[in-house]
Amino acid sequence: MTTFSATFAVTGMSCGHCVSAVTRAVQQVDAGANVQVDLDKQTVAVTSSASADAVKAAIEQAGYPVKAVA
């Protein structure tokens, strides 16, 4: 299984609920994904076996715009 690691610039996150919502959204795409949310930097670091596009779409469907991927 191939995995990728990426850091997404995500706007609109401000609290623990946001962290939970983003984490759940990513883990619905890949239950084994490692998700690290940094509220101060407004980033989400993900290591996943799902595609970067699928992870980005999941975050956006949860209501959090993704501005960039690094």
N, CA, C and O atoms as a Tripos MOL2 file, in Angstrom:
@<TRIPOS>MOLECULE
protein
  280   279    70     0     0
PROTEIN
NO_CHARGES

@<TRIPOS>ATOM
      1 N           0.8360   -1.1710    0.0000 N.3       1 MET1
      2 CA          0.0000    0.0000    0.0000 C.3       1 MET1
      3 C           0.8880    1.2440    0.0000 C.2       1 MET1
      4 O           1.8280    1.3350    0.7900 O.2       1 MET1
      5 N           0.5980    2.1860   -0.8700 N.am      2 THR2
      6 CA          1.3540    3.4160   -0.9850 C.3       2 THR2
      7 C           0.7670    4.4700   -0.0540 C.2       2 THR2
      8 O          -0.4520    4.5980    0.0570 O.2       2 THR2
      9 N           1.6270    5.2140    0.6040 N.am      3 THR3
     10 CA          1.1560    6.3020    1.4560 C.3       3 THR3
     11 C           1.7690    7.6120    0.9940 C.2       3 THR3
     12 O           2.7870    7.6270    0.3020 O.2       3 THR3
     13 N           1.1450    8.6950    1.3800 N.am      4 PHE4
     14 CA          1.6900   10.0140    1.1020 C.3       4 PHE4
     15 C           1.6500   10.8220    2.3900 C.2       4 PHE4
     16 O           0.8700   10.5290    3.2970 O.2       4 PHE4
     17 N           2.4850   11.8240    2.4580 N.am      5 SER5
     18 CA          2.4620   12.7870    3.5580 C.3       5 SER5
     19 C           2.3630   14.1660    2.9430 C.2       5 SER5
     20 O           3.0860   14.4930    2.0020 O.2       5 SER5
     21 N           1.4580   14.9770    3.4830 N.am      6 ALA6
     22 CA          1.2870   16.3340    2.9790 C.3       6 ALA6
     23 C           0.7890   17.2230    4.1010 C.2       6 ALA6
     24 O           0.1680   16.7630    5.0580 O.2       6 ALA6
     25 N           1.0760   18.5090    3.9590 N.am      7 THR7
     26 CA          0.5500   19.5000    4.8860 C.3       7 THR7
     27 C          -0.3760   20.4150    4.1040 C.2       7 THR7
     28 O           0.0170   21.0230    3.1090 O.2       7 THR7
     29 N          -1.6070   20.4990    4.5720 N.am      8 PHE8
     30 CA         -2.6370   21.3000    3.9270 C.3       8 PHE8
     31 C          -2.8090   22.6080    4.6990 C.2       8 PHE8
     32 O          -2.8860   22.5950    5.9270 O.2       8 PHE8
     33 N          -2.8710   23.7400    3.9860 N.am      9 ALA9
     34 CA         -3.2100   25.0220    4.6060 C.3       9 ALA9
     35 C          -4.7300   25.1060    4.6050 C.2       9 ALA9
     36 O          -5.3580   25.1800    3.5480 O.2       9 ALA9
     37 N          -5.3140   25.0940    5.8000 N.am     10 VAL10
     38 CA         -6.7660   25.0190    5.9380 C.3      10 VAL10
     39 C          -7.2440   26.2210    6.7410 C.2      10 VAL10
     40 O          -6.7320   26.4840    7.8290 O.2      10 VAL10
     41 N          -8.2230   26.9520    6.2130 N.am     11 THR11
     42 CA         -8.7320   28.1270    6.9120 C.3      11 THR11
     43 C         -10.0180   27.8020    7.6630 C.2      11 THR11
     44 O         -10.7210   26.8420    7.3470 O.2      11 THR11
     45 N         -10.3010   28.6230    8.6590 N.am     12 GLY12
     46 CA        -11.5620   28.5070    9.3790 C.3      12 GLY12
     47 C         -11.5390   27.6240   10.6090 C.2      12 GLY12
     48 O         -12.5740   27.4520   11.2520 O.2      12 GLY12
     49 N         -10.3970   27.0600   10.9570 N.am     13 MET13
     50 CA        -10.3100   26.2080   12.1470 C.3      13 MET13
     51 C          -9.9660   27.0840   13.3480 C.2      13 MET13
     52 O          -9.0330   27.8860   13.2910 O.2      13 MET13
     53 N         -10.7330   26.9260   14.4490 N.am     14 SER14
     54 CA        -10.4910   27.7990   15.5950 C.3      14 SER14
     55 C         -10.6030   27.1240   16.9560 C.2      14 SER14
     56 O         -10.3060   27.7500   17.9730 O.2      14 SER14
     57 N         -11.0270   25.8570   17.0010 N.am     15 CYS15
     58 CA        -11.2580   25.2420   18.3120 C.3      15 CYS15
     59 C         -11.1290   23.7180   18.2340 C.2      15 CYS15
     60 O         -10.8750   23.1490   17.1720 O.2      15 CYS15
     61 N         -11.3090   23.0880   19.3700 N.am     16 GLY16
     62 CA        -11.2250   21.6370   19.4400 C.3      16 GLY16
     63 C         -12.2590   20.9430   18.5750 C.2      16 GLY16
     64 O         -11.9980   19.8630   18.0450 O.2      16 GLY16
     65 N         -13.4310   21.5500   18.4250 N.am     17 HIS17
     66 CA        -14.4560   20.9570   17.5550 C.3      17 HIS17
     67 C         -13.9610   20.9040   16.1170 C.2      17 HIS17
     68 O         -14.1840   19.9220   15.4090 O.2      17 HIS17
     69 N         -13.2920   21.9610   15.6950 N.am     18 CYS18
     70 CA        -12.7420   22.0000   14.3360 C.3      18 CYS18
     71 C         -11.7100   20.8920   14.1490 C.2      18 CYS18
     72 O         -11.6930   20.2140   13.1220 O.2      18 CYS18
     73 N         -10.8530   20.7150   15.1480 N.am     19 VAL19
     74 CA         -9.8380   19.6610   15.0960 C.3      19 VAL19
     75 C         -10.5180   18.3060   14.9400 C.2      19 VAL19
     76 O         -10.1130   17.4990   14.1040 O.2      19 VAL19
     77 N         -11.5470   18.0570   15.7420 N.am     20 SER20
     78 CA        -12.2660   16.7780   15.6800 C.3      20 SER20
     79 C         -12.9500   16.5900   14.3390 C.2      20 SER20
     80 O         -12.9110   15.4990   13.7680 O.2      20 SER20
     81 N         -13.5810   17.6500   13.8270 N.am     21 ALA21
     82 CA        -14.3000   17.5530   12.5600 C.3      21 ALA21
     83 C         -13.3540   17.2420   11.4050 C.2      21 ALA21
     84 O         -13.6560   16.3980   10.5610 O.2      21 ALA21
     85 N         -12.2140   17.9200   11.3670 N.am     22 VAL22
     86 CA        -11.2390   17.6870   10.2950 C.3      22 VAL22
     87 C         -10.6420   16.2840   10.4200 C.2      22 VAL22
     88 O         -10.4930   15.5760    9.4240 O.2      22 VAL22
     89 N         -10.3060   15.8930   11.6320 N.am     23 THR23
     90 CA         -9.7370   14.5580   11.8540 C.3      23 THR23
     91 C         -10.7220   13.4780   11.4320 C.2      23 THR23
     92 O         -10.3450   12.5260   10.7480 O.2      23 THR23
     93 N         -11.9750   13.6170   11.8310 N.am     24 ARG24
     94 CA        -13.0050   12.6350   11.4470 C.3      24 ARG24
     95 C         -13.1760   12.5800    9.9370 C.2      24 ARG24
     96 O         -13.2980   11.4990    9.3610 O.2      24 ARG24
     97 N         -13.1860   13.7450    9.2940 N.am     25 ALA25
     98 CA        -13.3740   13.7990    7.8440 C.3      25 ALA25
     99 C         -12.2670   13.0360    7.1250 C.2      25 ALA25
    100 O         -12.5360   12.2610    6.2070 O.2      25 ALA25
    101 N         -11.0250   13.2560    7.5420 N.am     26 VAL26
    102 CA         -9.9000   12.5580    6.9090 C.3      26 VAL26
    103 C          -9.9840   11.0610    7.1990 C.2      26 VAL26
    104 O          -9.7490   10.2440    6.3080 O.2      26 VAL26
    105 N         -10.3140   10.6990    8.4230 N.am     27 GLN27
    106 CA        -10.3490    9.2870    8.7910 C.3      27 GLN27
    107 C         -11.5440    8.5480    8.2010 C.2      27 GLN27
    108 O         -11.5660    7.3170    8.2140 O.2      27 GLN27
    109 N         -12.5350    9.2630    7.6860 N.am     28 GLN28
    110 CA        -13.6070    8.6070    6.9380 C.3      28 GLN28
    111 C         -13.0980    8.1510    5.5750 C.2      28 GLN28
    112 O         -13.5870    7.1650    5.0230 O.2      28 GLN28
    113 N         -12.1220    8.8640    5.0370 N.am     29 VAL29
    114 CA        -11.5060    8.4870    3.7650 C.3      29 VAL29
    115 C         -10.4780    7.3830    3.9850 C.2      29 VAL29
    116 O         -10.3670    6.4600    3.1780 O.2      29 VAL29
    117 N          -9.7230    7.4800    5.0870 N.am     30 ASP30
    118 CA         -8.7000    6.4860    5.4450 C.3      30 ASP30
    119 C          -8.6690    6.3650    6.9640 C.2      30 ASP30
    120 O          -8.1130    7.2220    7.6510 O.2      30 ASP30
    121 N          -9.2650    5.3030    7.4800 N.am     31 ALA31
    122 CA         -9.3760    5.1100    8.9350 C.3      31 ALA31
    123 C          -8.0180    5.0560    9.6200 C.2      31 ALA31
    124 O          -7.9170    5.3440   10.8130 O.2      31 ALA31
    125 N          -6.9760    4.6930    8.8860 N.am     32 GLY32
    126 CA         -5.6460    4.5880    9.4700 C.3      32 GLY32
    127 C          -4.7860    5.8230    9.2970 C.2      32 GLY32
    128 O          -3.5990    5.8040    9.6220 O.2      32 GLY32
    129 N          -5.3710    6.9000    8.7870 N.am     33 ALA33
    130 CA         -4.6020    8.1180    8.5320 C.3      33 ALA33
    131 C          -4.1010    8.7350    9.8310 C.2      33 ALA33
    132 O          -4.7830    8.7110   10.8560 O.2      33 ALA33
    133 N          -2.8900    9.2910    9.7630 N.am     34 ASN34
    134 CA         -2.3300   10.0640   10.8710 C.3      34 ASN34
    135 C          -2.6170   11.5260   10.5590 C.2      34 ASN34
    136 O          -2.1750   12.0440    9.5330 O.2      34 ASN34
    137 N          -3.3620   12.1970   11.4490 N.am     35 VAL35
    138 CA         -3.7830   13.5790   11.2280 C.3      35 VAL35
    139 C          -3.2840   14.4440   12.3810 C.2      35 VAL35
    140 O          -3.5630   14.1590   13.5450 O.2      35 VAL35
    141 N          -2.5490   15.4990   12.0520 N.am     36 GLN36
    142 CA         -2.0500   16.4460   13.0480 C.3      36 GLN36
    143 C          -2.5330   17.8410   12.6610 C.2      36 GLN36
    144 O          -2.1260   18.3850   11.6340 O.2      36 GLN36
    145 N          -3.4060   18.4160   13.4950 N.am     37 VAL37
    146 CA         -3.9560   19.7410   13.2230 C.3      37 VAL37
    147 C          -3.2360   20.7740   14.0820 C.2      37 VAL37
    148 O          -3.0750   20.5800   15.2870 O.2      37 VAL37
    149 N          -2.8010   21.8740   13.4610 N.am     38 ASP38
    150 CA         -2.1720   22.9850   14.1750 C.3      38 ASP38
    151 C          -3.0690   24.2120   13.9970 C.2      38 ASP38
    152 O          -3.0710   24.8380   12.9370 O.2      38 ASP38
    153 N          -3.8330   24.5500   15.0470 N.am     39 LEU39
    154 CA         -4.7560   25.6770   14.9580 C.3      39 LEU39
    155 C          -4.0240   26.9980   14.7650 C.2      39 LEU39
    156 O          -4.4860   27.8490   14.0040 O.2      39 LEU39
    157 N          -2.8920   27.1890   15.4380 N.am     40 ASP40
    158 CA         -2.1460   28.4440   15.3280 C.3      40 ASP40
    159 C          -1.6600   28.6930   13.9060 C.2      40 ASP40
    160 O          -1.7500   29.8110   13.4000 O.2      40 ASP40
    161 N          -1.1520   27.6590   13.2710 N.am     41 LYS41
    162 CA         -0.6210   27.7880   11.9090 C.3      41 LYS41
    163 C          -1.6840   27.5500   10.8430 C.2      41 LYS41
    164 O          -1.4410   27.7890    9.6600 O.2      41 LYS41
    165 N          -2.8850   27.0710   11.2630 N.am     42 GLN42
    166 CA         -3.9710   26.7570   10.3320 C.3      42 GLN42
    167 C          -3.5190   25.7210    9.2980 C.2      42 GLN42
    168 O          -3.7450   25.8740    8.0980 O.2      42 GLN42
    169 N          -2.8700   24.6570    9.8010 N.am     43 THR43
    170 CA         -2.4150   23.5840    8.9250 C.3      43 THR43
    171 C          -2.9150   22.2360    9.4180 C.2      43 THR43
    172 O          -3.2130   22.0470   10.5970 O.2      43 THR43
    173 N          -2.9960   21.3120    8.4790 N.am     44 VAL44
    174 CA         -3.3400   19.9270    8.7800 C.3      44 VAL44
    175 C          -2.2960   19.0550    8.0920 C.2      44 VAL44
    176 O          -2.2160   19.0260    6.8630 O.2      44 VAL44
    177 N          -1.5000   18.3480    8.8830 N.am     45 ALA45
    178 CA         -0.4920   17.4330    8.3500 C.3      45 ALA45
    179 C          -1.0980   16.0350    8.3360 C.2      45 ALA45
    180 O          -1.6180   15.5640    9.3470 O.2      45 ALA45
    181 N          -1.0260   15.3780    7.1850 N.am     46 VAL46
    182 CA         -1.6620   14.0720    7.0130 C.3      46 VAL46
    183 C          -0.6780   13.0800    6.4140 C.2      46 VAL46
    184 O           0.0460   13.3980    5.4700 O.2      46 VAL46
    185 N          -0.6580   11.8830    6.9690 N.am     47 THR47
    186 CA         -0.0070   10.7350    6.3510 C.3      47 THR47
    187 C          -1.1140    9.7230    6.1260 C.2      47 THR47
    188 O          -1.7830    9.3040    7.0710 O.2      47 THR47
    189 N          -1.3080    9.3290    4.8680 N.am     48 SER48
    190 CA         -2.4760    8.5240    4.5260 C.3      48 SER48
    191 C          -2.2060    7.6330    3.3240 C.2      48 SER48
    192 O          -1.3210    7.8960    2.5090 O.2      48 SER48
    193 N          -2.9980    6.5710    3.2420 N.am     49 SER49
    194 CA         -2.9400    5.7230    2.0530 C.3      49 SER49
    195 C          -3.9590    6.1780    1.0110 C.2      49 SER49
    196 O          -3.9560    5.6790   -0.1140 O.2      49 SER49
    197 N          -4.8300    7.1190    1.3720 N.am     50 ALA50
    198 CA         -5.7550    7.7120    0.4040 C.3      50 ALA50
    199 C          -4.9960    8.7680   -0.3990 C.2      50 ALA50
    200 O          -3.9120    9.1940    0.0000 O.2      50 ALA50
    201 N          -5.5570    9.1840   -1.5150 N.am     51 SER51
    202 CA         -4.8860   10.1930   -2.3360 C.3      51 SER51
    203 C          -4.9980   11.5720   -1.6930 C.2      51 SER51
    204 O          -5.9050   11.8320   -0.9010 O.2      51 SER51
    205 N          -4.0700   12.4430   -2.0420 N.am     52 ALA52
    206 CA         -4.1050   13.8190   -1.5390 C.3      52 ALA52
    207 C          -5.3970   14.5020   -1.9640 C.2      52 ALA52
    208 O          -5.9720   15.2740   -1.1960 O.2      52 ALA52
    209 N          -5.8570   14.2250   -3.1780 N.am     53 ASP53
    210 CA         -7.1060   14.8190   -3.6600 C.3      53 ASP53
    211 C          -8.2950   14.3640   -2.8270 C.2      53 ASP53
    212 O          -9.1860   15.1610   -2.5340 O.2      53 ASP53
    213 N          -8.3200   13.0840   -2.4400 N.am     54 ALA54
    214 CA         -9.4180   12.5610   -1.6240 C.3      54 ALA54
    215 C          -9.4070   13.1900   -0.2400 C.2      54 ALA54
    216 O         -10.4620   13.5160    0.3030 O.2      54 ALA54
    217 N          -8.2290   13.3610    0.3310 N.am     55 VAL55
    218 CA         -8.1120   13.9840    1.6520 C.3      55 VAL55
    219 C          -8.5340   15.4460    1.5740 C.2      55 VAL55
    220 O          -9.2760   15.9250    2.4320 O.2      55 VAL55
    221 N          -8.0670   16.1560    0.5540 N.am     56 LYS56
    222 CA         -8.4410   17.5620    0.3690 C.3      56 LYS56
    223 C          -9.9510   17.6940    0.2330 C.2      56 LYS56
    224 O         -10.5510   18.5710    0.8540 O.2      56 LYS56
    225 N         -10.5680   16.8430   -0.5610 N.am     57 ALA57
    226 CA        -12.0160   16.8870   -0.7530 C.3      57 ALA57
    227 C         -12.7520   16.6190    0.5540 C.2      57 ALA57
    228 O         -13.7620   17.2640    0.8340 O.2      57 ALA57
    229 N         -12.2670   15.6870    1.3490 N.am     58 ALA58
    230 CA        -12.9110   15.3640    2.6260 C.3      58 ALA58
    231 C         -12.8590   16.5570    3.5770 C.2      58 ALA58
    232 O         -13.8450   16.8580    4.2500 O.2      58 ALA58
    233 N         -11.7200   17.2330    3.6340 N.am     59 ILE59
    234 CA        -11.5880   18.4120    4.5020 C.3      59 ILE59
    235 C         -12.5470   19.5040    4.0400 C.2      59 ILE59
    236 O         -13.2150   20.1350    4.8580 O.2      59 ILE59
    237 N         -12.6130   19.7250    2.7350 N.am     60 GLU60
    238 CA        -13.4960   20.7600    2.2040 C.3      60 GLU60
    239 C         -14.9630   20.4050    2.4110 C.2      60 GLU60
    240 O         -15.7740   21.2870    2.6940 O.2      60 GLU60
    241 N         -15.3210   19.1270    2.2750 N.am     61 GLN61
    242 CA        -16.7040   18.7100    2.5050 C.3      61 GLN61
    243 C         -17.1050   18.8870    3.9650 C.2      61 GLN61
    244 O         -18.2880   19.0360    4.2690 O.2      61 GLN61
    245 N         -16.1320   18.8730    4.8670 N.am     62 ALA62
    246 CA        -16.4080   19.1060    6.2870 C.3      62 ALA62
    247 C         -16.6130   20.5980    6.5670 C.2      62 ALA62
    248 O         -16.9700   20.9800    7.6820 O.2      62 ALA62
    249 N         -16.3840   21.4360    5.5530 N.am     63 GLY63
    250 CA        -16.6380   22.8640    5.6980 C.3      63 GLY63
    251 C         -15.4140   23.7250    5.9300 C.2      63 GLY63
    252 O         -15.5340   24.8760    6.3510 O.2      63 GLY63
    253 N         -14.2410   23.1830    5.6610 N.am     64 TYR64
    254 CA        -12.9940   23.9160    5.8930 C.3      64 TYR64
    255 C         -12.2370   24.0680    4.5790 C.2      64 TYR64
    256 O         -11.7150   23.0840    4.0560 O.2      64 TYR64
    257 N         -12.1670   25.2930    4.0300 N.am     65 PRO65
    258 CA        -11.4840   25.5030    2.7510 C.3      65 PRO65
    259 C          -9.9860   25.1890    2.8260 C.2      65 PRO65
    260 O          -9.2980   25.5900    3.7650 O.2      65 PRO65
    261 N          -9.5060   24.4700    1.8260 N.am     66 VAL66
    262 CA         -8.0800   24.1540    1.7130 C.3      66 VAL66
    263 C          -7.4730   25.1400    0.7300 C.2      66 VAL66
    264 O          -7.8890   25.2100   -0.4270 O.2      66 VAL66
    265 N          -6.4780   25.9110    1.1980 N.am     67 LYS67
    266 CA         -5.8700   26.9360    0.3580 C.3      67 LYS67
    267 C          -4.6570   26.4300   -0.3980 C.2      67 LYS67
    268 O          -4.3930   26.8830   -1.5120 O.2      67 LYS67
    269 N          -3.9150   25.5000    0.1830 N.am     68 ALA68
    270 CA         -2.6860   25.0290   -0.4560 C.3      68 ALA68
    271 C          -2.3010   23.6730    0.1140 C.2      68 ALA68
    272 O          -2.7300   23.2830    1.2000 O.2      68 ALA68
    273 N          -1.4830   22.9730   -0.6490 N.am     69 VAL69
    274 CA         -0.9510   21.6860   -0.2170 C.3      69 VAL69
    275 C           0.5570   21.7370   -0.3840 C.2      69 VAL69
    276 O           1.0590   22.1690   -1.4220 O.2      69 VAL69
    277 N           1.2790   21.2970    0.6360 N.am     70 ALA70
    278 CA          2.7450   21.2820    0.5500 C.3      70 ALA70
    279 C           3.2450   19.8820    0.7840 C.2      70 ALA70
    280 O           4.4530   19.6460    0.7550 O.2      70 ALA70
@<TRIPOS>BOND
     1     1     2 1
     2     2     3 1
     3     3     4 2
     4     3     5 am
     5     5     6 1
     6     6     7 1
     7     7     8 2
     8     7     9 am
     9     9    10 1
    10    10    11 1
    11    11    12 2
    12    11    13 am
    13    13    14 1
    14    14    15 1
    15    15    16 2
    16    15    17 am
    17    17    18 1
    18    18    19 1
    19    19    20 2
    20    19    21 am
    21    21    22 1
    22    22    23 1
    23    23    24 2
    24    23    25 am
    25    25    26 1
    26    26    27 1
    27    27    28 2
    28    27    29 am
    29    29    30 1
    30    30    31 1
    31    31    32 2
    32    31    33 am
    33    33    34 1
    34    34    35 1
    35    35    36 2
    36    35    37 am
    37    37    38 1
    38    38    39 1
    39    39    40 2
    40    39    41 am
    41    41    42 1
    42    42    43 1
    43    43    44 2
    44    43    45 am
    45    45    46 1
    46    46    47 1
    47    47    48 2
    48    47    49 am
    49    49    50 1
    50    50    51 1
    51    51    52 2
    52    51    53 am
    53    53    54 1
    54    54    55 1
    55    55    56 2
    56    55    57 am
    57    57    58 1
    58    58    59 1
    59    59    60 2
    60    59    61 am
    61    61    62 1
    62    62    63 1
    63    63    64 2
    64    63    65 am
    65    65    66 1
    66    66    67 1
    67    67    68 2
    68    67    69 am
    69    69    70 1
    70    70    71 1
    71    71    72 2
    72    71    73 am
    73    73    74 1
    74    74    75 1
    75    75    76 2
    76    75    77 am
    77    77    78 1
    78    78    79 1
    79    79    80 2
    80    79    81 am
    81    81    82 1
    82    82    83 1
    83    83    84 2
    84    83    85 am
    85    85    86 1
    86    86    87 1
    87    87    88 2
    88    87    89 am
    89    89    90 1
    90    90    91 1
    91    91    92 2
    92    91    93 am
    93    93    94 1
    94    94    95 1
    95    95    96 2
    96    95    97 am
    97    97    98 1
    98    98    99 1
    99    99   100 2
   100    99   101 am
   101   101   102 1
   102   102   103 1
   103   103   104 2
   104   103   105 am
   105   105   106 1
   106   106   107 1
   107   107   108 2
   108   107   109 am
   109   109   110 1
   110   110   111 1
   111   111   112 2
   112   111   113 am
   113   113   114 1
   114   114   115 1
   115   115   116 2
   116   115   117 am
   117   117   118 1
   118   118   119 1
   119   119   120 2
   120   119   121 am
   121   121   122 1
   122   122   123 1
   123   123   124 2
   124   123   125 am
   125   125   126 1
   126   126   127 1
   127   127   128 2
   128   127   129 am
   129   129   130 1
   130   130   131 1
   131   131   132 2
   132   131   133 am
   133   133   134 1
   134   134   135 1
   135   135   136 2
   136   135   137 am
   137   137   138 1
   138   138   139 1
   139   139   140 2
   140   139   141 am
   141   141   142 1
   142   142   143 1
   143   143   144 2
   144   143   145 am
   145   145   146 1
   146   146   147 1
   147   147   148 2
   148   147   149 am
   149   149   150 1
   150   150   151 1
   151   151   152 2
   152   151   153 am
   153   153   154 1
   154   154   155 1
   155   155   156 2
   156   155   157 am
   157   157   158 1
   158   158   159 1
   159   159   160 2
   160   159   161 am
   161   161   162 1
   162   162   163 1
   163   163   164 2
   164   163   165 am
   165   165   166 1
   166   166   167 1
   167   167   168 2
   168   167   169 am
   169   169   170 1
   170   170   171 1
   171   171   172 2
   172   171   173 am
   173   173   174 1
   174   174   175 1
   175   175   176 2
   176   175   177 am
   177   177   178 1
   178   178   179 1
   179   179   180 2
   180   179   181 am
   181   181   182 1
   182   182   183 1
   183   183   184 2
   184   183   185 am
   185   185   186 1
   186   186   187 1
   187   187   188 2
   188   187   189 am
   189   189   190 1
   190   190   191 1
   191   191   192 2
   192   191   193 am
   193   193   194 1
   194   194   195 1
   195   195   196 2
   196   195   197 am
   197   197   198 1
   198   198   199 1
   199   199   200 2
   200   199   201 am
   201   201   202 1
   202   202   203 1
   203   203   204 2
   204   203   205 am
   205   205   206 1
   206   206   207 1
   207   207   208 2
   208   207   209 am
   209   209   210 1
   210   210   211 1
   211   211   212 2
   212   211   213 am
   213   213   214 1
   214   214   215 1
   215   215   216 2
   216   215   217 am
   217   217   218 1
   218   218   219 1
   219   219   220 2
   220   219   221 am
   221   221   222 1
   222   222   223 1
   223   223   224 2
   224   223   225 am
   225   225   226 1
   226   226   227 1
   227   227   228 2
   228   227   229 am
   229   229   230 1
   230   230   231 1
   231   231   232 2
   232   231   233 am
   233   233   234 1
   234   234   235 1
   235   235   236 2
   236   235   237 am
   237   237   238 1
   238   238   239 1
   239   239   240 2
   240   239   241 am
   241   241   242 1
   242   242   243 1
   243   243   244 2
   244   243   245 am
   245   245   246 1
   246   246   247 1
   247   247   248 2
   248   247   249 am
   249   249   250 1
   250   250   251 1
   251   251   252 2
   252   251   253 am
   253   253   254 1
   254   254   255 1
   255   255   256 2
   256   255   257 am
   257   257   258 1
   258   258   259 1
   259   259   260 2
   260   259   261 am
   261   261   262 1
   262   262   263 1
   263   263   264 2
   264   263   265 am
   265   265   266 1
   266   266   267 1
   267   267   268 2
   268   267   269 am
   269   269   270 1
   270   270   271 1
   271   271   272 2
   272   271   273 am
   273   273   274 1
   274   274   275 1
   275   275   276 2
   276   275   277 am
   277   277   278 1
   278   278   279 1
   279   279   280 2
@<TRIPOS>SUBSTRUCTURE
     1 MET1         2 RESIDUE 1 A MET
     2 THR2         6 RESIDUE 1 A THR
     3 THR3        10 RESIDUE 1 A THR
     4 PHE4        14 RESIDUE 1 A PHE
     5 SER5        18 RESIDUE 1 A SER
     6 ALA6        22 RESIDUE 1 A ALA
     7 THR7        26 RESIDUE 1 A THR
     8 PHE8        30 RESIDUE 1 A PHE
     9 ALA9        34 RESIDUE 1 A ALA
    10 VAL10       38 RESIDUE 1 A VAL
    11 THR11       42 RESIDUE 1 A THR
    12 GLY12       46 RESIDUE 1 A GLY
    13 MET13       50 RESIDUE 1 A MET
    14 SER14       54 RESIDUE 1 A SER
    15 CYS15       58 RESIDUE 1 A CYS
    16 GLY16       62 RESIDUE 1 A GLY
    17 HIS17       66 RESIDUE 1 A HIS
    18 CYS18       70 RESIDUE 1 A CYS
    19 VAL19       74 RESIDUE 1 A VAL
    20 SER20       78 RESIDUE 1 A SER
    21 ALA21       82 RESIDUE 1 A ALA
    22 VAL22       86 RESIDUE 1 A VAL
    23 THR23       90 RESIDUE 1 A THR
    24 ARG24       94 RESIDUE 1 A ARG
    25 ALA25       98 RESIDUE 1 A ALA
    26 VAL26      102 RESIDUE 1 A VAL
    27 GLN27      106 RESIDUE 1 A GLN
    28 GLN28      110 RESIDUE 1 A GLN
    29 VAL29      114 RESIDUE 1 A VAL
    30 ASP30      118 RESIDUE 1 A ASP
    31 ALA31      122 RESIDUE 1 A ALA
    32 GLY32      126 RESIDUE 1 A GLY
    33 ALA33      130 RESIDUE 1 A ALA
    34 ASN34      134 RESIDUE 1 A ASN
    35 VAL35      138 RESIDUE 1 A VAL
    36 GLN36      142 RESIDUE 1 A GLN
    37 VAL37      146 RESIDUE 1 A VAL
    38 ASP38      150 RESIDUE 1 A ASP
    39 LEU39      154 RESIDUE 1 A LEU
    40 ASP40      158 RESIDUE 1 A ASP
    41 LYS41      162 RESIDUE 1 A LYS
    42 GLN42      166 RESIDUE 1 A GLN
    43 THR43      170 RESIDUE 1 A THR
    44 VAL44      174 RESIDUE 1 A VAL
    45 ALA45      178 RESIDUE 1 A ALA
    46 VAL46      182 RESIDUE 1 A VAL
    47 THR47      186 RESIDUE 1 A THR
    48 SER48      190 RESIDUE 1 A SER
    49 SER49      194 RESIDUE 1 A SER
    50 ALA50      198 RESIDUE 1 A ALA
    51 SER51      202 RESIDUE 1 A SER
    52 ALA52      206 RESIDUE 1 A ALA
    53 ASP53      210 RESIDUE 1 A ASP
    54 ALA54      214 RESIDUE 1 A ALA
    55 VAL55      218 RESIDUE 1 A VAL
    56 LYS56      222 RESIDUE 1 A LYS
    57 ALA57      226 RESIDUE 1 A ALA
    58 ALA58      230 RESIDUE 1 A ALA
    59 ILE59      234 RESIDUE 1 A ILE
    60 GLU60      238 RESIDUE 1 A GLU
    61 GLN61      242 RESIDUE 1 A GLN
    62 ALA62      246 RESIDUE 1 A ALA
    63 GLY63      250 RESIDUE 1 A GLY
    64 TYR64      254 RESIDUE 1 A TYR
    65 PRO65      258 RESIDUE 1 A PRO
    66 VAL66      262 RESIDUE 1 A VAL
    67 LYS67      266 RESIDUE 1 A LYS
    68 ALA68      270 RESIDUE 1 A ALA
    69 VAL69      274 RESIDUE 1 A VAL
    70 ALA70      278 RESIDUE 1 A ALA
